[in-house]
mmCIF file of C-alpha atoms in Angstrom:
data_model
loop_
_atom_site.group_PDB
_atom_site.id
_atom_site.type_symbol
_atom_site.label_atom_id
_atom_site.label_comp_id
_atom_site.label_asym_id
_atom_site.label_seq_id
_atom_site.Cartn_x
_atom_site.Cartn_y
_atom_site.Cartn_z
ATOM 1 C CA MET Z 1 -11.834 -17.355 -9.949
ATOM 2 C CA ALA Z 2 -13.547 -15.709 -7.078
ATOM 3 C CA ASN Z 3 -17.216 -17.126 -5.917
ATOM 4 C CA THR Z 4 -20.033 -15.068 -7.550
ATOM 5 C CA LYS Z 5 -21.733 -15.626 -3.909
ATOM 6 C CA VAL Z 6 -20.268 -12.931 -1.242
ATOM 7 C CA SER Z 7 -20.691 -14.023 2.217
ATOM 8 C CA PRO Z 8 -21.971 -11.353 4.751
ATOM 9 C CA PHE Z 9 -18.391 -11.482 6.501
ATOM 10 C CA ALA Z 10 -16.551 -10.379 3.389
ATOM 11 C CA CYS Z 11 -18.957 -7.580 2.674
ATOM 12 C CA PHE Z 12 -18.629 -6.468 6.850
ATOM 13 C CA LEU Z 13 -14.520 -6.906 6.072
ATOM 14 C CA LEU Z 14 -14.774 -4.624 3.160
ATOM 15 C CA VAL Z 15 -16.967 -2.258 5.036
ATOM 16 C CA LEU Z 16 -14.419 -1.860 7.511
ATOM 17 C CA LEU Z 17 -11.276 -1.881 4.952
ATOM 18 C CA ALA Z 18 -13.161 1.191 3.867
ATOM 19 C CA VAL Z 19 -13.774 3.019 7.030
ATOM 20 C CA SER Z 20 -10.677 2.166 8.199
ATOM 21 C CA ASN Z 21 -8.820 3.693 4.596
ATOM 22 C CA ALA Z 22 -10.777 6.613 5.037
ATOM 23 C CA ALA Z 23 -9.833 7.188 9.061
ATOM 24 C CA VAL Z 24 -6.563 6.872 7.928
ATOM 25 C CA VAL Z 25 -6.352 9.747 5.470
ATOM 26 C CA LEU Z 26 -8.564 12.075 7.774
ATOM 27 C CA LEU Z 27 -6.291 11.704 10.403
ATOM 28 C CA GLY Z 28 -3.307 11.797 8.369
ATOM 29 C CA ARG Z 29 -4.386 14.992 7.123
ATOM 30 C CA ALA Z 30 -5.391 16.270 10.792
ATOM 31 C CA THR Z 31 -2.108 15.576 12.357
ATOM 32 C CA THR Z 32 -0.239 16.893 9.222
ATOM 33 C CA SER Z 33 -2.325 20.571 9.732
ATOM 34 C CA LYS Z 34 -1.315 23.885 9.961
ATOM 35 C CA THR Z 35 -2.593 23.842 13.865
ATOM 36 C CA PHE Z 36 -0.154 21.055 14.808
ATOM 37 C CA VAL Z 37 2.541 22.287 13.059
ATOM 38 C CA ALA Z 38 1.761 25.869 14.432
ATOM 39 C CA ASN Z 39 1.422 24.936 18.324
ATOM 40 C CA GLY Z 40 4.858 23.045 17.746
ATOM 41 C CA ASP Z 41 3.132 19.370 18.052
ATOM 42 C CA HIS Z 42 4.343 18.539 14.835
ATOM 43 C CA PHE Z 43 5.540 14.676 14.759
ATOM 44 C CA SER Z 44 8.604 13.230 12.898
ATOM 45 C CA ILE Z 45 7.777 11.084 9.963
ATOM 46 C CA GLY Z 46 10.149 9.154 10.750
ATOM 47 C CA HIS Z 47 9.782 8.564 14.083
ATOM 48 C CA MET Z 48 5.978 7.662 13.081
ATOM 49 C CA ILE Z 49 7.491 5.252 10.531
ATOM 50 C CA ILE Z 50 10.047 3.256 13.382
ATOM 51 C CA VAL Z 51 7.347 3.171 15.753
ATOM 52 C CA THR Z 52 4.333 1.554 13.420
ATOM 53 C CA GLU Z 53 7.152 -0.870 11.801
ATOM 54 C CA CYS Z 54 7.720 -2.090 15.092
ATOM 55 C CA LEU Z 55 4.010 -2.951 16.171
ATOM 56 C CA LYS Z 56 4.133 -4.872 12.726
ATOM 57 C CA PHE Z 57 7.325 -6.500 13.129
ATOM 58 C CA LEU Z 58 5.616 -8.081 16.870
ATOM 59 C CA VAL Z 59 2.248 -8.349 15.616
ATOM 60 C CA ALA Z 60 4.030 -10.831 12.875
ATOM 61 C CA ALA Z 61 6.133 -12.335 14.767
ATOM 62 C CA LEU Z 62 3.413 -13.402 16.719
ATOM 63 C CA LEU Z 63 1.509 -14.437 13.654
ATOM 64 C CA GLU Z 64 4.461 -16.224 12.883
ATOM 65 C CA GLU Z 65 4.739 -18.305 15.848
ATOM 66 C CA HIS Z 66 1.521 -19.509 16.164
ATOM 67 C CA HIS Z 67 0.282 -19.832 12.360
ATOM 68 C CA SER Z 68 3.382 -20.270 10.356
ATOM 69 C CA TYR Z 69 4.791 -24.310 9.598
ATOM 70 C CA TRP Z 70 7.831 -24.102 12.128
ATOM 71 C CA GLY Z 71 7.278 -21.365 14.512
ATOM 72 C CA LEU Z 72 8.937 -18.076 14.948
ATOM 73 C CA LYS Z 73 12.526 -19.145 16.541
ATOM 74 C CA ILE Z 74 12.931 -21.941 13.588
ATOM 75 C CA SER Z 75 11.878 -19.609 10.483
ATOM 76 C CA ILE Z 76 14.077 -17.147 11.805
ATOM 77 C CA LYS Z 77 16.768 -19.423 11.609
ATOM 78 C CA LYS Z 78 15.818 -20.595 8.326
ATOM 79 C CA HIS Z 79 14.796 -17.660 6.647
ATOM 80 C CA ILE Z 80 16.899 -15.103 7.859
ATOM 81 C CA ILE Z 81 20.038 -16.275 9.394
ATOM 82 C CA GLU Z 82 21.097 -19.610 7.106
ATOM 83 C CA ASN Z 83 19.447 -17.373 3.942
ATOM 84 C CA PRO Z 84 20.078 -13.882 4.361
ATOM 85 C CA ARG Z 85 20.253 -13.578 0.247
ATOM 86 C CA ASP Z 86 16.366 -14.269 -0.119
ATOM 87 C CA ALA Z 87 15.678 -11.706 3.003
ATOM 88 C CA LYS Z 88 18.072 -8.971 1.907
ATOM 89 C CA LYS Z 89 15.128 -8.789 -1.448
ATOM 90 C CA MET Z 90 13.059 -7.006 1.084
ATOM 91 C CA ALA Z 91 15.313 -3.677 1.391
ATOM 92 C CA ILE Z 92 14.543 -2.188 -1.815
ATOM 93 C CA PRO Z 93 10.889 -2.135 -1.287
ATOM 94 C CA ALA Z 94 11.313 -1.225 2.225
ATOM 95 C CA PHE Z 95 13.482 2.039 1.205
ATOM 96 C CA LEU Z 96 10.446 2.385 -1.541
ATOM 97 C CA TYR Z 97 7.845 2.042 1.233
ATOM 98 C CA PHE Z 98 9.884 4.793 3.705
ATOM 99 C CA ALA Z 99 10.000 7.200 0.969
ATOM 100 C CA GLU Z 100 6.163 6.750 -0.332
ATOM 101 C CA THR Z 101 5.006 7.561 3.333
ATOM 102 C CA SER Z 102 7.352 10.714 3.614
ATOM 103 C CA LEU Z 103 5.257 11.772 0.625
ATOM 104 C CA ILE Z 104 2.185 10.849 1.081
ATOM 105 C CA PHE Z 105 2.349 13.072 4.683
ATOM 106 C CA ALA Z 106 3.826 15.983 2.633
ATOM 107 C CA GLY Z 107 1.213 15.663 -0.052
ATOM 108 C CA LEU Z 108 -1.479 15.320 2.815
ATOM 109 C CA SER Z 109 -0.765 18.614 3.988
ATOM 110 C CA ASN Z 110 -0.738 20.579 1.164
ATOM 111 C CA LEU Z 111 -3.965 19.083 -0.116
ATOM 112 C CA SER Z 112 -7.642 18.627 0.716
ATOM 113 C CA ILE Z 113 -8.838 14.709 1.266
ATOM 114 C CA PRO Z 114 -10.504 14.251 -1.638
ATOM 115 C CA THR Z 115 -7.594 15.942 -3.811
ATOM 116 C CA PHE Z 116 -5.571 13.620 -2.446
ATOM 117 C CA GLN Z 117 -7.354 10.292 -2.928
ATOM 118 C CA VAL Z 118 -8.079 11.447 -6.568
ATOM 119 C CA ALA Z 119 -5.224 11.618 -7.146
ATOM 120 C CA PHE Z 120 -3.561 9.125 -5.578
ATOM 121 C CA GLN Z 121 -4.888 6.788 -7.479
ATOM 122 C CA SER Z 122 -2.935 7.372 -10.181
ATOM 123 C CA LYS Z 123 -0.937 4.235 -8.860
ATOM 124 C CA ILE Z 124 -2.890 2.128 -10.847
ATOM 125 C CA LEU Z 125 -1.874 3.493 -13.822
ATOM 126 C CA MET Z 126 1.643 3.464 -13.166
ATOM 127 C CA THR Z 127 1.443 -0.087 -11.712
ATOM 128 C CA ALA Z 128 -0.464 -1.132 -15.205
ATOM 129 C CA LEU Z 129 2.248 0.594 -16.851
ATOM 130 C CA LEU Z 130 5.131 -1.000 -15.323
ATOM 131 C CA SER Z 131 3.981 -4.058 -15.194
ATOM 132 C CA VAL Z 132 3.629 -4.215 -18.881
ATOM 133 C CA VAL Z 133 7.286 -2.752 -19.431
ATOM 134 C CA MET Z 134 8.908 -4.969 -16.997
ATOM 135 C CA LEU Z 135 6.342 -8.325 -16.522
ATOM 136 C CA GLN Z 136 4.962 -8.055 -20.151
ATOM 137 C CA ARG Z 137 1.479 -8.233 -18.859
ATOM 138 C CA LYS Z 138 -1.396 -7.813 -20.908
ATOM 139 C CA TYR Z 139 -4.422 -5.783 -20.489
ATOM 140 C CA THR Z 140 -7.740 -5.665 -22.643
ATOM 141 C CA SER Z 141 -8.776 -2.965 -24.642
ATOM 142 C CA VAL Z 142 -11.718 -2.712 -21.979
ATOM 143 C CA GLN Z 143 -9.012 -2.314 -19.146
ATOM 144 C CA TRP Z 144 -6.822 -0.174 -21.721
ATOM 145 C CA THR Z 145 -10.153 2.172 -21.962
ATOM 146 C CA CYS Z 146 -10.720 2.418 -18.127
ATOM 147 C CA LEU Z 147 -7.247 3.843 -17.324
ATOM 148 C CA VAL Z 148 -7.318 6.123 -20.348
ATOM 149 C CA THR Z 149 -10.641 7.398 -18.341
ATOM 150 C CA LEU Z 150 -9.048 7.022 -15.370
ATOM 151 C CA VAL Z 151 -6.411 9.770 -16.163
ATOM 152 C CA PHE Z 152 -8.921 12.068 -17.633
ATOM 153 C CA GLY Z 153 -10.737 12.279 -14.647
ATOM 154 C CA ILE Z 154 -7.605 12.640 -11.855
ATOM 155 C CA SER Z 155 -6.926 15.533 -15.063
ATOM 156 C CA LEU Z 156 -10.275 17.360 -14.655
ATOM 157 C CA ALA Z 157 -10.649 16.720 -10.689
ATOM 158 C CA ILE Z 158 -6.644 18.388 -10.125
ATOM 159 C CA ALA Z 159 -7.479 21.097 -12.786
ATOM 160 C CA ALA Z 160 -11.008 21.890 -11.290
ATOM 161 C CA GLU Z 161 -9.189 22.366 -7.998
ATOM 162 C CA LEU Z 162 -5.868 24.257 -9.305
ATOM 163 C CA PHE Z 163 -8.234 26.668 -10.751
ATOM 164 C CA ARG Z 164 -10.308 27.396 -7.513
ATOM 165 C CA SER Z 165 -7.060 27.408 -5.528
ATOM 166 C CA GLY Z 166 -5.333 30.107 -7.975
ATOM 167 C CA THR Z 167 -5.444 32.903 -5.397
ATOM 168 C CA PRO Z 168 -2.689 35.457 -4.866
ATOM 169 C CA ASP Z 169 -1.421 33.810 -1.426
ATOM 170 C CA GLY Z 170 0.560 31.075 -2.654
ATOM 171 C CA HIS Z 171 -2.119 28.193 -3.035
ATOM 172 C CA TRP Z 172 -1.155 27.647 -6.281
ATOM 173 C CA HIS Z 173 2.386 26.590 -5.084
ATOM 174 C CA GLY Z 174 1.321 24.326 -2.277
ATOM 175 C CA PHE Z 175 -1.307 22.392 -4.391
ATOM 176 C CA LEU Z 176 1.828 21.945 -6.975
ATOM 177 C CA TYR Z 177 3.706 21.013 -4.635
ATOM 178 C CA GLY Z 178 0.870 18.491 -2.920
ATOM 179 C CA ILE Z 179 -0.080 17.198 -6.444
ATOM 180 C CA ALA Z 180 4.006 16.589 -6.971
ATOM 181 C CA ASN Z 181 4.165 14.482 -3.480
ATOM 182 C CA VAL Z 182 1.302 12.258 -4.566
ATOM 183 C CA LEU Z 183 2.239 10.967 -7.556
ATOM 184 C CA LEU Z 184 5.811 10.615 -6.829
ATOM 185 C CA ALA Z 185 4.512 8.538 -3.988
ATOM 186 C CA GLY Z 186 2.011 6.442 -6.334
ATOM 187 C CA LEU Z 187 5.207 5.854 -8.313
ATOM 188 C CA ALA Z 188 7.290 5.160 -5.576
ATOM 189 C CA MET Z 189 4.854 2.183 -4.328
ATOM 190 C CA SER Z 190 4.027 1.312 -8.023
ATOM 191 C CA PHE Z 191 7.734 0.258 -9.018
ATOM 192 C CA ALA Z 192 7.726 -1.427 -5.004
ATOM 193 C CA THR Z 193 5.068 -3.404 -6.191
ATOM 194 C CA VAL Z 194 6.143 -4.802 -9.518
ATOM 195 C CA TYR Z 195 9.589 -5.083 -8.153
ATOM 196 C CA PHE Z 196 8.544 -7.107 -5.448
ATOM 197 C CA GLU Z 197 6.701 -9.454 -8.151
ATOM 198 C CA LYS Z 198 9.293 -9.241 -10.897
ATOM 199 C CA VAL Z 199 11.709 -10.972 -8.049
ATOM 200 C CA VAL Z 200 9.050 -13.666 -6.585
ATOM 201 C CA LYS Z 201 8.382 -15.026 -10.079
ATOM 202 C CA GLU Z 202 12.130 -14.785 -10.889
ATOM 203 C CA SER Z 203 12.927 -16.644 -7.462
ATOM 204 C CA SER Z 204 9.937 -19.316 -8.689
ATOM 205 C CA ASN Z 205 11.365 -20.144 -12.181
ATOM 206 C CA GLU Z 206 14.730 -20.456 -10.264
ATOM 207 C CA ASP Z 207 13.434 -23.421 -8.354
ATOM 208 C CA GLU Z 208 11.447 -25.082 -11.560
ATOM 209 C CA GLU Z 209 14.484 -24.398 -13.009
ATOM 210 C CA ALA Z 210 17.031 -26.410 -10.363
ATOM 211 C CA SER Z 211 18.693 -29.259 -11.154
ATOM 212 C CA PRO Z 212 17.064 -32.724 -10.012
ATOM 213 C CA MET Z 213 20.236 -33.222 -6.945
ATOM 214 C CA MET Z 214 19.147 -29.657 -6.043
ATOM 215 C CA LEU Z 215 15.499 -30.451 -5.377
ATOM 216 C CA GLU Z 216 16.165 -33.519 -2.973
ATOM 217 C CA THR Z 217 18.407 -31.531 -1.133
ATOM 218 C CA SER Z 218 15.998 -28.555 -0.641
ATOM 219 C CA GLN Z 219 13.322 -31.716 -0.153
ATOM 220 C CA GLU Z 220 15.912 -33.069 2.313
ATOM 221 C CA ASN Z 221 16.038 -29.439 4.449
ATOM 222 C CA ASN Z 222 11.929 -29.763 4.212
ATOM 223 C CA LEU Z 223 12.238 -25.794 4.353
ATOM 224 C CA PRO Z 224 8.716 -24.380 2.867
ATOM 225 C CA PRO Z 225 8.947 -20.764 1.247
ATOM 226 C CA ALA Z 226 9.077 -17.511 3.807
ATOM 227 C CA SER Z 227 5.162 -16.916 5.298
ATOM 228 C CA LEU Z 228 3.083 -14.137 4.629
ATOM 229 C CA TRP Z 229 4.520 -12.741 8.772
ATOM 230 C CA MET Z 230 7.805 -13.507 7.219
ATOM 231 C CA ARG Z 231 8.086 -11.336 4.757
ATOM 232 C CA THR Z 232 6.549 -8.729 6.912
ATOM 233 C CA MET Z 233 8.398 -9.176 9.316
ATOM 234 C CA GLN Z 234 11.819 -8.582 6.747
ATOM 235 C CA LEU Z 235 10.315 -5.438 5.476
ATOM 236 C CA SER Z 236 9.584 -3.859 8.574
ATOM 237 C CA PHE Z 237 12.834 -5.105 9.763
ATOM 238 C CA PHE Z 238 14.249 -2.807 6.421
ATOM 239 C CA SER Z 239 11.941 -0.433 6.757
ATOM 240 C CA ILE Z 240 13.238 0.223 10.825
ATOM 241 C CA LEU Z 241 16.349 0.128 9.597
ATOM 242 C CA VAL Z 242 15.565 2.980 6.275
ATOM 243 C CA ALA Z 243 13.903 5.172 9.362
ATOM 244 C CA ILE Z 244 16.971 4.860 11.316
ATOM 245 C CA GLY Z 245 19.028 5.975 8.749
ATOM 246 C CA ARG Z 246 17.790 8.929 8.216
ATOM 247 C CA ASP Z 247 17.283 10.239 11.303
ATOM 248 C CA MET Z 248 21.281 9.852 11.716
ATOM 249 C CA PHE Z 249 22.512 11.068 8.611
ATOM 250 C CA GLU Z 250 19.811 13.668 7.253
ATOM 251 C CA GLY Z 251 19.785 15.927 10.910
ATOM 252 C CA SER Z 252 17.074 17.725 11.208
ATOM 253 C CA GLU Z 253 15.070 19.812 14.366
ATOM 254 C CA ASP Z 254 13.257 16.195 15.344
ATOM 255 C CA ASN Z 255 16.840 15.252 16.658
ATOM 256 C CA ASN Z 256 16.625 17.923 19.176
ATOM 257 C CA LYS Z 257 13.462 16.624 20.715
ATOM 258 C CA SER Z 258 12.152 13.579 22.608
ATOM 259 C CA PHE Z 259 11.726 10.891 20.094
ATOM 260 C CA PHE Z 260 8.206 11.133 20.812
ATOM 261 C CA HIS Z 261 7.734 14.765 20.610
ATOM 262 C CA GLY Z 262 4.341 15.542 18.734
ATOM 263 C CA PHE Z 263 2.494 12.050 19.183
ATOM 264 C CA THR Z 264 -0.441 12.923 20.565
ATOM 265 C CA VAL Z 265 -3.456 10.932 21.211
ATOM 266 C CA TRP Z 266 -4.938 11.332 17.263
ATOM 267 C CA VAL Z 267 -1.105 10.712 16.429
ATOM 268 C CA TRP Z 268 -0.855 7.247 18.435
ATOM 269 C CA ILE Z 269 -4.824 6.507 16.948
ATOM 270 C CA LEU Z 270 -2.693 6.715 13.288
ATOM 271 C CA THR Z 271 -0.184 5.168 14.212
ATOM 272 C CA ILE Z 272 -1.710 1.906 15.629
ATOM 273 C CA LEU Z 273 -4.216 1.777 12.685
ATOM 274 C CA ASN Z 274 -1.658 1.937 9.789
ATOM 275 C CA ALA Z 275 -0.002 -1.229 11.987
ATOM 276 C CA LEU Z 276 -3.397 -3.251 12.381
ATOM 277 C CA MET Z 277 -4.429 -2.414 9.319
ATOM 278 C CA GLY Z 278 -2.399 -4.972 7.663
ATOM 279 C CA VAL Z 279 -4.140 -7.721 8.849
ATOM 280 C CA LEU Z 280 -7.064 -6.528 7.738
ATOM 281 C CA VAL Z 281 -5.819 -6.256 4.235
ATOM 282 C CA ALA Z 282 -4.697 -9.969 4.625
ATOM 283 C CA ALA Z 283 -8.722 -11.022 5.484
ATOM 284 C CA VAL Z 284 -9.889 -9.432 3.117
ATOM 285 C CA ILE Z 285 -7.442 -10.785 0.228
ATOM 286 C CA LYS Z 286 -8.749 -13.911 1.205
ATOM 287 C CA TYR Z 287 -12.454 -13.648 1.607
ATOM 288 C CA ALA Z 288 -12.969 -11.340 -0.933
ATOM 289 C CA ASP Z 289 -12.761 -11.195 -4.643
ATOM 290 C CA SER Z 290 -11.247 -7.918 -6.602
ATOM 291 C CA VAL Z 291 -14.435 -6.181 -7.543
ATOM 292 C CA LEU Z 292 -15.766 -6.097 -4.744
ATOM 293 C CA LYS Z 293 -11.939 -4.873 -3.158
ATOM 294 C CA ALA Z 294 -12.142 -1.804 -5.464
ATOM 295 C CA LEU Z 295 -15.457 -1.274 -4.474
ATOM 296 C CA ALA Z 296 -14.228 -1.111 -0.827
ATOM 297 C CA THR Z 297 -11.380 1.876 -2.153
ATOM 298 C CA SER Z 298 -14.098 3.156 -4.557
ATOM 299 C CA LEU Z 299 -16.188 3.588 -1.460
ATOM 300 C CA SER Z 300 -13.290 4.924 0.331
ATOM 301 C CA VAL Z 301 -12.950 7.920 -1.451
ATOM 302 C CA ILE Z 302 -16.410 8.607 -1.606
ATOM 303 C CA LEU Z 303 -16.545 8.648 2.479
ATOM 304 C CA SER Z 304 -13.528 10.265 3.081
ATOM 305 C CA THR Z 305 -14.413 12.884 0.491
ATOM 306 C CA LEU Z 306 -17.896 13.079 2.772
ATOM 307 C CA LEU Z 307 -16.264 13.625 6.191
ATOM 308 C CA SER Z 308 -14.092 15.920 4.680
ATOM 309 C CA ALA Z 309 -16.809 18.395 4.152
ATOM 310 C CA VAL Z 310 -18.233 17.449 7.571
ATOM 311 C CA PHE Z 311 -15.301 17.937 9.268
ATOM 312 C CA PHE Z 312 -12.544 20.217 7.299
ATOM 313 C CA GLY Z 313 -15.124 22.360 5.401
ATOM 314 C CA THR Z 314 -13.882 21.542 1.811
ATOM 315 C CA ARG Z 315 -15.584 22.870 -0.698
ATOM 316 C CA LEU Z 316 -15.971 20.837 -3.858
ATOM 317 C CA THR Z 317 -16.746 21.892 -7.310
ATOM 318 C CA PRO Z 318 -19.170 20.413 -9.847
ATOM 319 C CA THR Z 319 -16.094 19.598 -12.208
ATOM 320 C CA PHE Z 320 -14.466 18.004 -8.895
ATOM 321 C CA LEU Z 321 -16.953 15.910 -8.677
ATOM 322 C CA PHE Z 322 -17.618 14.501 -11.980
ATOM 323 C CA GLY Z 323 -13.831 13.800 -12.204
ATOM 324 C CA MET Z 324 -14.133 12.118 -8.994
ATOM 325 C CA LEU Z 325 -17.007 9.724 -10.343
ATOM 326 C CA LEU Z 326 -14.907 9.083 -13.323
ATOM 327 C CA VAL Z 327 -12.003 7.602 -11.390
ATOM 328 C CA VAL Z 328 -14.422 5.846 -9.180
ATOM 329 C CA GLY Z 329 -15.806 4.180 -12.302
ATOM 330 C CA SER Z 330 -12.503 3.455 -13.282
ATOM 331 C CA VAL Z 331 -11.319 1.472 -10.973
ATOM 332 C CA LEU Z 332 -14.900 -0.075 -11.200
ATOM 333 C CA GLY Z 333 -15.002 -0.648 -14.369
ATOM 334 C CA PHE Z 334 -11.053 -1.933 -14.843
ATOM 335 C CA SER Z 335 -11.322 -4.748 -12.040
ATOM 336 C CA LEU Z 336 -14.934 -5.609 -13.661
ATOM 337 C CA HIS Z 337 -12.747 -6.830 -16.568
ATOM 338 C CA ILE Z 338 -9.547 -8.537 -14.762
ATOM 339 C CA ASP Z 339 -10.838 -12.321 -16.119
ATOM 340 C CA GLY Z 340 -9.486 -10.750 -19.626
ATOM 341 C CA ALA Z 341 -5.993 -10.587 -20.507
ATOM 342 C CA SER Z 342 -4.548 -10.276 -17.113
ATOM 343 C CA SER Z 343 -2.977 -13.297 -15.486
ATOM 344 C CA ARG Z 344 -3.635 -11.493 -12.301
ATOM 345 C CA PRO Z 345 -5.973 -8.754 -11.008
ATOM 346 C CA LEU Z 346 -4.571 -5.116 -10.866
ATOM 347 C CA TRP Z 347 -6.142 -4.918 -7.683
ATOM 348 C CA GLU Z 348 -4.410 -7.930 -5.911
ATOM 349 C CA ILE Z 349 -1.317 -7.092 -7.564
ATOM 350 C CA LEU Z 350 -1.090 -3.610 -5.721
ATOM 351 C CA MET Z 351 -2.913 -5.391 -2.298
ATOM 352 C CA SER Z 352 -0.333 -7.860 -2.192
ATOM 353 C CA SER Z 353 2.845 -5.521 -2.741
ATOM 354 C CA PRO Z 354 5.618 -5.151 0.227
ATOM 355 C CA ILE Z 355 4.015 -2.221 0.494
ATOM 356 C CA PHE Z 356 1.389 -3.926 2.375
ATOM 357 C CA GLY Z 357 3.461 -6.474 3.182
ATOM 358 C CA GLY Z 358 2.777 -8.825 0.037
ATOM 359 C CA ARG Z 359 3.052 -12.683 -0.053
ATOM 360 C CA SER Z 360 4.986 -14.462 -2.952
ATOM 361 C CA TRP Z 361 3.392 -16.724 -4.999
ATOM 362 C CA SER Z 362 5.534 -19.085 -3.921
ATOM 363 C CA SER Z 363 4.739 -18.871 -0.345
ATOM 364 C CA MET Z 364 2.212 -20.745 -0.364
ATOM 365 C CA GLY Z 365 4.513 -23.852 -1.561
ATOM 366 C CA GLU Z 366 2.885 -26.205 -4.395
ATOM 367 C CA ARG Z 367 -0.326 -24.086 -4.624
ATOM 368 C CA GLY Z 368 1.616 -21.016 -5.968
ATOM 369 C CA SER Z 369 0.816 -21.924 -9.121
ATOM 370 C CA GLN Z 370 -2.241 -21.923 -8.707
ATOM 371 C CA ASN Z 371 -5.143 -19.607 -8.748
ATOM 372 C CA ALA Z 372 -3.540 -16.175 -7.595
ATOM 373 C CA GLU Z 373 -6.739 -15.372 -5.547
ATOM 374 C CA ASP Z 374 -5.822 -18.568 -3.116
ATOM 375 C CA SER Z 375 -2.542 -17.634 -2.834
ATOM 376 C CA LEU Z 376 -2.234 -13.744 -1.582
ATOM 377 C CA ALA Z 377 -2.338 -11.930 1.599
ATOM 378 C CA ALA Z 378 -1.110 -8.667 2.102
ATOM 379 C CA PRO Z 379 -0.816 -6.420 5.448
ATOM 380 C CA LEU Z 380 0.061 -3.248 5.372
ATOM 381 C CA LEU Z 381 0.035 0.428 4.849
ATOM 382 C CA VAL Z 382 -3.166 1.678 3.273
ATOM 383 C CA ILE Z 383 -3.580 5.489 3.128
#
């Protein structure tokens, strides 16, 4: 159970997370706007992912060197070279991460920021449903009511924007294309999240069922589970391979341009923010409870909506605003009842996903079977 007393530091982290998340969405929308494309300054999403993951890899390597049990060199030897099978588990989440990021930018380029933010909260419902199917997780009736309210709020907001965008100049097509991309991005993230947790649980069960001889051998090797930062390094490595593979085999106009073509100051800021937000998310997981994390996300939705109205002149109908409030309320309501039937808060599942460089339960060694709030952390992309 999280402490009911909220420290000023935790509040500071949550405000910082909300502001950073809103900034990432605003910059993502700005850098994919028609103005950038019209000026020929559009950057390659794949190239941005490569740069982001390289930065993440370097930060994670630095933290692994100074904060892990072994240090960087020995950790690489023991968790990658001598145990490649475990490292390869990050390949599927890495592919899904690349797909999610590409879909997110496609959605941002066709939707207003408020519409994107509201539609992307569908990831909560998708994660819950996949958790029921793949992990046999159970939720309380109140939680299911919140999920139904979430669906209604998203549908109401999307319908309001759809009818408002229904003009003869083809806005419907772009709007529906953007919504489809955002929903697919949420599905990719949700599946990667639940898949990763399933792999972690199966690995944990295998360790528990291991024979005494195997356990004795493991103790002799004195090999602690992969740390948060080693998992982040593995995820970044496979993400880089996926992005490079896409560039090599797909073939596009971007291949005829310089690697950093279109990397304006704003794109660099967006890239660095994406790379560094993981550390912030990890800190939030450690120092704040699930309700406050949900509050930070809700604050981010509201803040980005207000800033979108200021900087992009976004106009919102009363129906859309009502739908958005339903979404925010359902997110908070769901998190307020996490101590019911669920063994693990959904927001901690989402935040600890491989999309954020999530960390396995077993990464805390013997503490892996204890309260999930003490054994999770999560660096990365939080658009």
